Structure formats: C-alpha cells, structure tokens
XYZ file of C-alpha atoms in Angstrom:
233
model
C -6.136 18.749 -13.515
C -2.900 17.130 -11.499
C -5.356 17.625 -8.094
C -8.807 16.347 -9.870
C -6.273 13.180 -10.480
C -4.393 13.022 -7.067
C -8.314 13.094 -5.443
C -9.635 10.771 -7.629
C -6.653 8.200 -7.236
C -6.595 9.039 -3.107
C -10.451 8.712 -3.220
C -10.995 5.064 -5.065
C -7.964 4.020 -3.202
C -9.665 4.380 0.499
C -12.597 3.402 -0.664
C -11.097 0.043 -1.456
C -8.570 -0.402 1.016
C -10.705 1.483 4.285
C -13.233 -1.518 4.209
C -11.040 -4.779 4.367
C -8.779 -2.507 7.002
C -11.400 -1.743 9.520
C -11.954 -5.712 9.215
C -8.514 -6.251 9.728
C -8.819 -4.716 13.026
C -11.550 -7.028 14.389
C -10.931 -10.283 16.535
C -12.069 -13.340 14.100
C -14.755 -15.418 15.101
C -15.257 -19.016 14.171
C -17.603 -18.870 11.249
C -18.674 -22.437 11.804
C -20.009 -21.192 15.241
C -22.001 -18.419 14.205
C -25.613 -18.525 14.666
C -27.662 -17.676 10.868
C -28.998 -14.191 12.580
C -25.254 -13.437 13.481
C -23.831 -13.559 9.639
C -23.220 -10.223 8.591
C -21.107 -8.395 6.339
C -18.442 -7.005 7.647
C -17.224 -9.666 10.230
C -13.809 -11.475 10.661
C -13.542 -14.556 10.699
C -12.035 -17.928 11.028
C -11.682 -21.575 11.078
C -11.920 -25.106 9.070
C -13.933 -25.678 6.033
C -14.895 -29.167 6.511
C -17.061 -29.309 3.920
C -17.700 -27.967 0.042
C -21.306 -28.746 -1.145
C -19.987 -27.832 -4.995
C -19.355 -24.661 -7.492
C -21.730 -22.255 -8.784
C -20.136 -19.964 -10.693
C -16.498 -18.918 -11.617
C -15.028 -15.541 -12.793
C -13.598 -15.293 -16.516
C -11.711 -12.890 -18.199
C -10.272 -12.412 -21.727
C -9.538 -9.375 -23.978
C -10.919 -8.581 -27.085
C -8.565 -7.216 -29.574
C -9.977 -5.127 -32.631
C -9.795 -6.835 -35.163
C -11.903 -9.619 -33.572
C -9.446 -11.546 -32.174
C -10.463 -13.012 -28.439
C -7.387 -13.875 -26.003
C -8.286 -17.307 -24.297
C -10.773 -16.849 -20.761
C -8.598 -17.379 -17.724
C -10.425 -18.882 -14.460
C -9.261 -15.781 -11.779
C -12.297 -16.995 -9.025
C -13.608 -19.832 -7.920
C -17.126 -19.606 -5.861
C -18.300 -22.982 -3.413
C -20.923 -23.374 -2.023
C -20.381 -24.173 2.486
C -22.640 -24.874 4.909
C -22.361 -22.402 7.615
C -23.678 -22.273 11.632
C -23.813 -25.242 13.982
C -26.523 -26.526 12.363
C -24.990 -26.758 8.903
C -28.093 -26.401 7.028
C -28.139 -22.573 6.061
C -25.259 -21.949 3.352
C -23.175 -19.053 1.861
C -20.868 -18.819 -1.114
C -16.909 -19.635 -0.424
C -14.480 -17.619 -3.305
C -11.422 -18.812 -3.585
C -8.206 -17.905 -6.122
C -7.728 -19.668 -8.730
C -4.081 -20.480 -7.249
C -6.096 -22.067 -4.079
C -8.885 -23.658 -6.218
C -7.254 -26.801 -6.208
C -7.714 -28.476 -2.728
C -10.787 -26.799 -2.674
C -12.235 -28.856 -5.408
C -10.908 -32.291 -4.034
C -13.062 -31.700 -0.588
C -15.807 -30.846 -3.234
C -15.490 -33.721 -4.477
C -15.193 -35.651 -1.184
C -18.562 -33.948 0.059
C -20.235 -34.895 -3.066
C -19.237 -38.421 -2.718
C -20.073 -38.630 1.038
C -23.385 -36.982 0.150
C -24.313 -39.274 -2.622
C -23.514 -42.522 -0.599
C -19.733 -43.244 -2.389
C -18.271 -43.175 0.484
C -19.024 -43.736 4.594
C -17.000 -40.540 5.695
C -15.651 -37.461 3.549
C -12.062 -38.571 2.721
C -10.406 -35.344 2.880
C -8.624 -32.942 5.403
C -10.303 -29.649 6.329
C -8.739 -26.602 5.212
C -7.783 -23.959 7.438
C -9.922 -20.120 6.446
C -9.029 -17.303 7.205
C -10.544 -14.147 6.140
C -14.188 -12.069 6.094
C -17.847 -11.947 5.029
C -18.657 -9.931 2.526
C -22.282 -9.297 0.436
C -23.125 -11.234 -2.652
C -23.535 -8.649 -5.533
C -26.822 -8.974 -7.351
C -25.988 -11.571 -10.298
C -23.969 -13.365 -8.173
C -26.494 -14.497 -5.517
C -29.262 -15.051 -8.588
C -26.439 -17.749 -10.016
C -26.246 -19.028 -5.806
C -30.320 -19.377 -5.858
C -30.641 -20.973 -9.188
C -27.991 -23.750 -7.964
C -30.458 -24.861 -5.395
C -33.443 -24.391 -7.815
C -31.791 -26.665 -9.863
C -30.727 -29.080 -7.548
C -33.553 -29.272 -5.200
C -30.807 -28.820 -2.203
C -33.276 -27.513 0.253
C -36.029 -29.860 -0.897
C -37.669 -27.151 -2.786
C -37.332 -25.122 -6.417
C -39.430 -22.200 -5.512
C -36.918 -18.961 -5.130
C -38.286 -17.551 -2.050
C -38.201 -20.158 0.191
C -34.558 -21.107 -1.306
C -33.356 -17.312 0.222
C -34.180 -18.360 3.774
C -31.604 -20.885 3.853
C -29.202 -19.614 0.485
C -27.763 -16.388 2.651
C -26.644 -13.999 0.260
C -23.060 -13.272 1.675
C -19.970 -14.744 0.737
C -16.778 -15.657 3.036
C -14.024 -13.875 1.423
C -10.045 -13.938 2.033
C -7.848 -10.474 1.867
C -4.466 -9.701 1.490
C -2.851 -7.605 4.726
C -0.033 -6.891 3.005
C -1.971 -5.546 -0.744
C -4.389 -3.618 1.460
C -1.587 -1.492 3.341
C 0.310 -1.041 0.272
C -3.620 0.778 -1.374
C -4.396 2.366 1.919
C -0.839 4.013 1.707
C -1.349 4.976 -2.230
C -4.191 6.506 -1.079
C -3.189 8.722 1.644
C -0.077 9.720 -0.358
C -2.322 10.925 -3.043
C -4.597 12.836 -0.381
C -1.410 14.175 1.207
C 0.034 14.936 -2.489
C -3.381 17.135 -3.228
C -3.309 18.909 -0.009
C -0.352 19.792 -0.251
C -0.897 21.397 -3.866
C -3.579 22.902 -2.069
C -1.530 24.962 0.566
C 0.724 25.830 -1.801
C -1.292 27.397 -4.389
C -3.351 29.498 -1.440
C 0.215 30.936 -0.053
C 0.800 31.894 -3.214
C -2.137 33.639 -4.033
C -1.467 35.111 -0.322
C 1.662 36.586 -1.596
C 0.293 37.909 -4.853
C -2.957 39.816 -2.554
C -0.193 41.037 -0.316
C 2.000 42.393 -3.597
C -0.975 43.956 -4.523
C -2.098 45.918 -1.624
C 2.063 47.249 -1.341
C 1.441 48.966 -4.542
C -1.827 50.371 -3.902
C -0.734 51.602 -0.808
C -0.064 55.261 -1.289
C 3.845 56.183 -0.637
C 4.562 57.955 3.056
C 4.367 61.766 2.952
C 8.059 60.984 4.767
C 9.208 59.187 1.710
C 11.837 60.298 -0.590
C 9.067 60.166 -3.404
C 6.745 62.540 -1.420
C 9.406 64.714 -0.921
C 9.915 65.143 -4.514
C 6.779 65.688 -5.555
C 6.682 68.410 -2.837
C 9.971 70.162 -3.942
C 8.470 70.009 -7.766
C 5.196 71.835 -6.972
C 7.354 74.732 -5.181
C-alpha cells in the first residue's frame, strides 16, 4: 500500500507540475503580437494588457457542513475578457487571482467607459503580464460564448460564428517557485517508491539465495558426510 501511495502522489504531482515547467523553459513572446493562427496552448508569453473588455465568470468556493450549514463563497478567480493579436478583434479569456483582481477591474472599467463613449481615451495604465496560454475547459468557454451572445460583441448572437473570433484559450499566470516545490514532491515520491522497490527485490534475492544453500546437498568432504559414512560402517 505505502508504494500504490508514493506512485500515486509522484504521479499527480508531475502531471501537474511537468506542464507549466516545460513552459517555463520557453522564451516568452509578446501575446499582443501574435497572429490568431499562432495562439496555442502551451506558449509563453508576455507583455501589457492595455485593455479589459469585462468579466464572464468567476470561481466560488464554500463548504458544506452536515448539518446544512454553508460557509460563505469566497471569489478565488477572476476571468476577463482581452483582445488579443495586432488586430485586436479576436479575444481570449484573462484569469486573474483574486489578490490581483483589483487593478484588473479598474482598466475594465476604463475600457468599458472608453467603449461606451464616457470618455475620449481609456484612463488607466496598462498592466504588465506575464505568464502562459492555456485551453478553456468545456463550461468555461460555453460561459465565454454566451457573453458575446448576450452582448452582441461581434455583431452577432448566433454561437458558431461567435467561436471564430471568441478563441477558446485563456492567458494564464504560474508560480516558478510553487511549481519547483510540486515537481520536487513528485520526484521524491518516485525516488521514495523506487527505492522500496530495490529493496524489497534484494531481499527476496537473499531469501532465493538462502534457499538454494539449504537445498544444496552437503560436500562428500564435509564433516557431515563423513559422519554419515563412519555410521553406515
């Protein structure tokens, strides 16, 4: 059971941690440069968000106790919505902490009022990204598409022309420091399970080899053979 656990904690570990490493490794690119056939998942990347078209969804959490008692939701991710590519029309989702959700919403709000007419010129600072793209999961993009459904963004409600421009990938930030720290868990618990591995087959080496010494049959030049010989005479 200890090695079914060690493999299974080494295991989800990598899984986790290999991903957002591998990206690690990559030279950024400016997102804001990339063409719409060049977003992928799995690419690095960098520079300013200068603009934050609004929120679509946000990620809640509580705990339900049970007796029926429900701790109060707490906010834990925010998701925008930024243009992306020199042409600014395509768009992807933008999550954010909740810690960083903050200046985030103010250039939301600045976009909305530039886009709206409020104001001649968005009245806030860009904000400095750094991080990767990752895919949308399924219920996450439906909430992206059904933003621009609603608001008629792209000039159109129907869903399939709304996935040409709504890209279903979302710029993401990671932690250097929290991914070495599960990459390392990982590999410790690999290392941990091997290691229980070679141990157990030397010692089932030693327990074949104690075996085989006392089948062996004793040497007729052995004291033992010599007194069974003496006995028969």
């Amino acid at each position: 059971i200890p090695l079914i656990i060690l493999l299974i904690v080494g295991g989800m570990a990598l899984k986790t941690a290999l991903p957002t490493w591998l990206v690690s490794l990559k030279t950024p690119v400016d997102f804001n440069t990339l063409a719409v056939e060049d977003v992928r998942s799995g690419l690095r990347v960098e520079g300013n968000v200068y603009v934050v078209v609004d929120t679509f969804a946000v990620e809640e959490s509580w705990t339900e106790h049970s007796n029926g008692s429900v701790t109060p939701k707490e906010t834990s991710k925010y998701y925008y919505i930024v243009p992306i590519g020199p042409a600014a029309f395509s768009c992807v989702g933008l999550e954010i902490p909740d810690e960083d959700a903050a200046v985030y919403a103010d250039l939301a709000d600045a976009t909305w009022d530039y886009l709206t007419g409020e104001t001649d010129a968005l009245n806030a600072a860009p904000i400095p990204f750094e991080g990767y793209i990752a895919p949308m999961d399924e219920e996450l993009y439906s909430l992206f598409v059904e933003w621009f459904q609603d608001t008629g963004y792209f000039g159109t409600s129907d869903a399939a022309e709304v996935r040409t421009y709504a890209l279903p990938y979302l710029l993401t930030t990671y932690s250097t420091s929290g991914t070495y720290l599960v990459l390392g868990i990982g590999l410790a618990a690999l290392l941990a399970a091997l290691l229980m591995v070679l141990s157990h087959l030397r010692y089932r080496k030693r327990q074949r080899q104690a075996a085989a010494a006392e089948a062996e049959p004793p040497s007729p030049t052995s004291p033992e053979a010599v007194e069974r010989d003496l006995e028969r005479w």
